mmCIF file of C-alpha atoms and ligand atoms in Angstrom:
data_model
loop_
_atom_site.group_PDB
_atom_site.id
_atom_site.type_symbol
_atom_site.label_atom_id
_atom_site.label_comp_id
_atom_site.label_asym_id
_atom_site.label_seq_id
_atom_site.Cartn_x
_atom_site.Cartn_y
_atom_site.Cartn_z
ATOM 1 C CA UNK A 1 111.000 92.311 97.267
ATOM 2 C CA UNK A 2 108.169 90.822 95.228
ATOM 3 C CA UNK A 3 104.709 91.603 93.760
ATOM 4 C CA UNK A 4 102.517 90.142 95.990
ATOM 5 C CA UNK A 5 104.984 92.556 98.386
ATOM 6 C CA UNK A 6 102.135 95.171 98.267
ATOM 7 C CA UNK A 7 98.717 95.751 98.959
ATOM 8 C CA UNK A 8 95.694 97.398 97.106
ATOM 9 C CA UNK A 9 93.043 99.135 98.640
ATOM 10 C CA UNK A 10 90.339 102.244 98.307
ATOM 11 C CA UNK A 11 92.497 106.084 100.472
ATOM 12 C CA UNK A 12 89.922 107.167 102.681
ATOM 13 C CA UNK A 13 89.515 110.814 104.480
ATOM 14 C CA UNK A 14 90.953 109.399 107.690
ATOM 15 C CA UNK A 15 94.307 108.724 104.859
ATOM 16 C CA UNK A 16 94.947 112.717 103.447
ATOM 17 C CA UNK A 17 97.719 113.109 105.510
ATOM 18 C CA UNK A 18 99.471 110.741 103.089
ATOM 19 C CA UNK A 19 97.835 111.067 101.240
ATOM 20 C CA UNK A 20 98.993 114.365 100.502
ATOM 21 C CA UNK A 21 102.432 113.906 101.753
ATOM 22 C CA UNK A 22 102.375 110.599 98.201
ATOM 23 C CA UNK A 23 100.516 113.456 96.054
ATOM 24 C CA UNK A 24 102.930 115.935 96.726
ATOM 25 C CA UNK A 25 106.685 114.271 95.946
ATOM 26 C CA UNK A 26 105.060 113.878 92.616
ATOM 27 C CA UNK A 27 103.763 116.993 92.187
ATOM 28 C CA UNK A 28 107.937 118.199 93.460
ATOM 29 C CA UNK A 29 109.525 114.730 91.685
ATOM 30 C CA UNK A 30 108.083 114.860 88.861
ATOM 31 C CA UNK A 31 106.442 117.719 87.765
ATOM 32 C CA UNK A 32 105.756 117.747 84.425
ATOM 33 C CA UNK A 33 103.844 114.153 85.121
ATOM 34 C CA UNK A 34 100.850 115.331 86.117
ATOM 35 C CA UNK A 35 98.721 119.193 85.501
ATOM 36 C CA UNK A 36 98.587 120.225 88.817
ATOM 37 C CA UNK A 37 101.421 122.223 90.726
ATOM 38 C CA UNK A 38 102.801 121.982 94.354
ATOM 39 C CA UNK A 39 102.036 125.420 95.483
ATOM 40 C CA UNK A 40 98.534 124.160 94.357
ATOM 41 C CA UNK A 41 98.440 121.065 95.813
ATOM 42 C CA UNK A 42 99.976 121.992 98.552
ATOM 43 C CA UNK A 43 96.363 124.204 99.000
ATOM 44 C CA UNK A 44 93.801 121.697 99.851
ATOM 45 C CA UNK A 45 92.608 122.438 102.663
ATOM 46 C CA UNK A 46 92.204 119.253 104.502
ATOM 47 C CA UNK A 47 89.071 119.270 104.076
ATOM 48 C CA UNK A 48 89.576 119.188 100.295
ATOM 49 C CA UNK A 49 91.492 116.227 101.162
ATOM 50 C CA UNK A 50 89.065 114.551 103.081
ATOM 51 C CA UNK A 51 86.375 115.167 100.129
ATOM 52 C CA UNK A 52 88.716 114.497 97.509
ATOM 53 C CA UNK A 53 89.262 110.900 98.576
ATOM 54 C CA UNK A 54 85.632 110.008 99.775
ATOM 55 C CA UNK A 55 83.115 111.823 96.215
ATOM 56 C CA UNK A 56 81.854 108.686 95.290
ATOM 57 C CA UNK A 57 81.847 107.019 92.863
ATOM 58 C CA UNK A 58 85.104 108.882 92.042
ATOM 59 C CA UNK A 59 87.846 106.836 94.290
ATOM 60 C CA UNK A 60 92.280 107.856 95.077
ATOM 61 C CA UNK A 61 93.790 104.286 95.034
ATOM 62 C CA UNK A 62 96.706 103.303 97.350
ATOM 63 C CA UNK A 63 99.309 101.014 97.474
ATOM 64 C CA UNK A 64 100.573 100.288 100.787
ATOM 65 C CA UNK A 65 104.517 98.528 101.772
ATOM 66 C CA UNK A 66 103.314 96.937 105.404
ATOM 67 C CA UNK A 67 101.870 100.298 106.767
ATOM 68 C CA UNK A 68 103.114 102.918 103.987
ATOM 69 C CA UNK A 69 101.596 104.923 101.207
ATOM 70 C CA UNK A 70 104.352 104.082 98.667
ATOM 71 C CA UNK A 71 102.032 104.773 95.601
ATOM 72 C CA UNK A 72 98.585 105.649 93.993
ATOM 73 C CA UNK A 73 96.444 106.299 91.363
ATOM 74 C CA UNK A 74 93.050 108.490 91.022
ATOM 75 C CA UNK A 75 89.699 108.280 89.409
ATOM 76 C CA UNK A 76 87.925 111.104 89.077
ATOM 77 C CA UNK A 77 83.998 109.964 87.337
ATOM 78 C CA UNK A 78 82.747 113.447 84.495
ATOM 79 C CA UNK A 79 79.656 114.722 85.332
ATOM 80 C CA UNK A 80 76.126 115.906 84.308
ATOM 81 C CA UNK A 81 73.794 114.320 82.026
ATOM 82 C CA UNK A 82 75.644 113.726 79.076
ATOM 83 C CA UNK A 83 79.429 113.674 80.116
ATOM 84 C CA UNK A 84 79.366 110.521 83.321
ATOM 85 C CA UNK A 85 80.032 107.920 80.888
ATOM 86 C CA UNK A 86 83.054 108.736 80.908
ATOM 87 C CA UNK A 87 85.702 108.628 84.067
ATOM 88 C CA UNK A 88 89.237 109.495 84.507
ATOM 89 C CA UNK A 89 92.461 107.525 84.917
ATOM 90 C CA UNK A 90 94.787 110.671 87.039
ATOM 91 C CA UNK A 91 97.467 110.070 89.958
ATOM 92 C CA UNK A 92 99.494 107.619 89.135
ATOM 93 C CA UNK A 93 101.842 107.554 90.542
ATOM 94 C CA UNK A 94 105.066 105.089 92.201
ATOM 95 C CA UNK A 95 107.653 105.746 94.936
ATOM 96 C CA UNK A 96 111.389 105.762 92.913
ATOM 97 C CA UNK A 97 112.199 102.973 95.650
ATOM 98 C CA UNK A 98 109.035 100.485 94.159
ATOM 99 C CA UNK A 99 109.086 100.743 90.784
ATOM 100 C CA UNK A 100 109.800 98.202 88.116
ATOM 101 C CA UNK A 101 107.598 95.186 90.110
ATOM 102 C CA UNK A 102 104.507 96.063 89.387
ATOM 103 C CA UNK A 103 102.377 98.202 91.483
ATOM 104 C CA UNK A 104 101.174 100.664 88.816
ATOM 105 C CA UNK A 105 100.177 98.022 86.682
ATOM 106 C CA UNK A 106 97.567 96.759 90.047
ATOM 107 C CA UNK A 107 96.856 100.509 90.676
ATOM 108 C CA UNK A 108 95.913 101.010 87.077
ATOM 109 C CA UNK A 109 94.079 97.563 86.950
ATOM 110 C CA UNK A 110 92.029 98.386 90.189
ATOM 111 C CA UNK A 111 90.733 101.970 88.975
ATOM 112 C CA UNK A 112 89.468 100.314 85.710
ATOM 113 C CA UNK A 113 88.394 97.677 87.595
ATOM 114 C CA UNK A 114 86.659 100.622 89.374
ATOM 115 C CA UNK A 115 85.654 102.499 86.587
ATOM 116 C CA UNK A 116 83.987 99.972 84.631
ATOM 117 C CA UNK A 117 81.521 100.040 87.692
ATOM 118 C CA UNK A 118 80.546 103.255 86.679
ATOM 119 C CA UNK A 119 81.768 104.700 83.468
ATOM 120 C CA UNK A 120 81.601 103.725 79.727
ATOM 121 C CA UNK A 121 85.389 104.813 79.239
ATOM 122 C CA UNK A 122 88.201 106.495 81.084
ATOM 123 C CA UNK A 123 90.056 108.875 79.168
ATOM 124 C CA UNK A 124 94.318 109.026 81.045
ATOM 125 C CA UNK A 125 96.140 112.565 79.550
ATOM 126 C CA UNK A 126 100.259 112.102 79.160
ATOM 127 C CA UNK A 127 102.869 114.244 78.806
ATOM 128 C CA UNK A 128 104.982 113.365 75.574
ATOM 129 C CA UNK A 129 107.415 112.004 76.065
ATOM 130 C CA UNK A 130 106.554 109.644 79.659
ATOM 131 C CA UNK A 131 106.466 106.427 77.830
ATOM 132 C CA UNK A 132 106.540 104.606 80.608
ATOM 133 C CA UNK A 133 103.262 106.198 81.696
ATOM 134 C CA UNK A 134 101.986 105.364 78.346
ATOM 135 C CA UNK A 135 103.751 101.564 77.501
ATOM 136 C CA UNK A 136 101.487 100.792 81.035
ATOM 137 C CA UNK A 137 98.597 102.206 79.685
ATOM 138 C CA UNK A 138 98.228 100.786 75.969
ATOM 139 C CA UNK A 139 99.443 97.039 77.519
ATOM 140 C CA UNK A 140 95.996 97.676 79.369
ATOM 141 C CA UNK A 141 94.112 98.236 76.150
ATOM 142 C CA UNK A 142 94.742 101.960 76.456
ATOM 143 C CA UNK A 143 94.089 103.297 72.298
ATOM 144 C CA UNK A 144 95.706 106.991 71.191
ATOM 145 C CA UNK A 145 92.883 109.078 70.920
ATOM 146 C CA UNK A 146 93.931 112.657 71.026
ATOM 147 C CA UNK A 147 96.964 114.981 71.010
ATOM 148 C CA UNK A 148 96.761 118.466 73.208
ATOM 149 C CA UNK A 149 99.590 120.633 72.418
ATOM 150 C CA UNK A 150 101.615 123.093 74.928
ATOM 151 C CA UNK A 151 98.669 121.754 76.913
ATOM 152 C CA UNK A 152 101.253 121.949 80.283
ATOM 153 C CA UNK A 153 103.541 125.354 80.917
ATOM 154 C CA UNK A 154 106.163 124.260 83.449
ATOM 155 C CA UNK A 155 108.811 126.846 83.910
ATOM 156 C CA UNK A 156 108.258 128.729 81.465
ATOM 157 C CA UNK A 157 108.239 125.620 79.322
ATOM 158 C CA UNK A 158 105.216 123.945 76.871
ATOM 159 C CA UNK A 159 104.499 120.117 77.300
ATOM 160 C CA UNK A 160 102.127 118.153 74.453
ATOM 161 C CA UNK A 161 100.018 115.944 76.057
ATOM 162 C CA UNK A 162 98.679 112.485 74.975
ATOM 163 C CA UNK A 163 94.976 111.312 75.127
ATOM 164 C CA UNK A 164 94.427 107.831 75.186
ATOM 165 C CA UNK A 165 90.336 106.847 76.446
ATOM 166 C CA UNK A 166 90.070 102.700 77.404
ATOM 167 C CA UNK A 167 86.359 101.292 76.117
ATOM 168 C CA UNK A 168 85.287 99.411 79.329
ATOM 169 C CA UNK A 169 82.575 97.690 76.931
ATOM 170 C CA UNK A 170 84.661 96.540 74.186
ATOM 171 C CA UNK A 171 86.748 95.681 77.428
ATOM 172 C CA UNK A 172 84.266 93.405 79.098
ATOM 173 C CA UNK A 173 82.449 91.421 75.813
ATOM 174 C CA UNK A 174 85.909 91.812 73.001
ATOM 175 C CA UNK A 175 83.528 89.324 70.829
ATOM 176 C CA UNK A 176 81.184 92.575 69.450
ATOM 177 C CA UNK A 177 81.571 94.566 66.692
HETATM 178 C C1 COA B 201 105.390 104.998 85.441
HETATM 179 C C2 COA B 201 105.077 104.655 86.731
HETATM 180 C C3 COA B 201 103.719 105.320 87.774
HETATM 181 C C4 COA B 201 105.376 102.998 86.846
HETATM 182 O O1 COA B 201 104.937 102.894 88.243
HETATM 183 P P1 COA B 201 106.437 100.879 88.314
HETATM 184 O O2 COA B 201 105.907 100.940 89.263
HETATM 185 O O3 COA B 201 107.491 101.251 88.677
HETATM 186 O O4 COA B 201 105.969 100.199 86.302
HETATM 187 P P2 COA B 201 105.062 98.954 87.146
HETATM 188 O O5 COA B 201 106.187 98.142 87.493
HETATM 189 O O6 COA B 201 103.622 98.418 87.045
HETATM 190 O O7 COA B 201 105.856 98.544 85.237
HETATM 191 C C5 COA B 201 104.180 98.398 84.356
HETATM 192 C C6 COA B 201 104.647 98.612 83.084
HETATM 193 O O8 COA B 201 105.003 100.583 83.133
HETATM 194 C C7 COA B 201 105.898 100.300 81.504
HETATM 195 N N1 COA B 201 106.933 100.531 82.523
HETATM 196 C C8 COA B 201 107.153 101.074 83.556
HETATM 197 N N2 COA B 201 108.397 101.362 84.031
HETATM 198 C C9 COA B 201 108.556 101.806 82.767
HETATM 199 C C10 COA B 201 110.801 101.624 82.569
HETATM 200 N N3 COA B 201 111.540 101.916 83.603
HETATM 201 N N4 COA B 201 111.064 101.555 81.549
HETATM 202 C C11 COA B 201 109.553 101.284 80.481
HETATM 203 N N5 COA B 201 108.627 101.015 80.717
HETATM 204 C C12 COA B 201 108.156 101.246 82.099
HETATM 205 C C13 COA B 201 106.353 98.772 81.680
HETATM 206 O O9 COA B 201 104.875 98.692 80.586
HETATM 207 C C14 COA B 201 105.438 98.171 82.251
HETATM 208 O O10 COA B 201 105.172 97.075 82.137
HETATM 209 P P3 COA B 201 106.187 95.437 82.043
HETATM 210 O O11 COA B 201 106.762 95.341 83.675
HETATM 211 O O12 COA B 201 105.089 94.006 81.846
HETATM 212 O O13 COA B 201 107.243 95.783 80.949
HETATM 213 C C15 COA B 201 106.226 105.001 87.684
HETATM 214 O O14 COA B 201 107.250 105.387 86.801
HETATM 215 C C16 COA B 201 105.683 106.951 88.475
HETATM 216 O O15 COA B 201 105.725 106.721 88.915
HETATM 217 N N6 COA B 201 107.033 107.386 87.468
HETATM 218 C C17 COA B 201 106.883 109.116 87.499
HETATM 219 C C18 COA B 201 105.280 109.301 87.971
HETATM 220 C C19 COA B 201 104.627 109.430 86.785
HETATM 221 O O16 COA B 201 104.584 109.476 85.327
HETATM 222 N N7 COA B 201 103.046 108.843 86.335
HETATM 223 C C20 COA B 201 102.020 108.499 85.561
HETATM 224 C C21 COA B 201 101.641 110.120 85.010
HETATM 225 S S1 COA B 201 99.940 109.967 83.582
#
């Protein structure tokens, strides 16, 4: 399948069933990649899931192969006067069978485009050792900004989290400076 076989669009409240299924698959199959646990997200009500998809300017983007949702990437805008220039890239996941074909790159590019309309800095966290995700984000301009030691504890084991940030103002006018 070629890159162009995927279509990318923002998920809406009515996509909550497919969103839930993909999100739970992500949390179950790659628990170390995400801050939430599968049990926590499985307990979310349909209303909470619908709200998560319609909380502008926060947004979730989905990749579709035909009618099937096979990938996703989320954008969460921070709240409060002093923090609302910052946003978070979260929940990046592509079904195993569709990996290595540029799907996540297109999803994250879509989040960056959306984030540029709402925030100045886009942040991301990557569990130490997740080189694929770190390589993707760095190739799109993210730079390492910090490290949280023992950020996650999963089945008793601690995992550090690498923080990355993309300065969207700098990206829009790279010569400034
Ligand atoms: C990380 C993940 C989202 C990448 O999805 P993908 O659709 O396969 O990624 P793409 O095909 O768009 O690749 C984009 C870039 O990611 C990096 N990458 C992806 N897979 C890689 C691999 N197996 N080895 C090395 N780099 C890889 C590369 O930089 C690649 O760029 P390139 O194609 O120019 O070399 C996917 O592997 C996944 O869902 N992993 C489990 C969940 C996860 O780790 N999410 C990230 C949480 S921070």
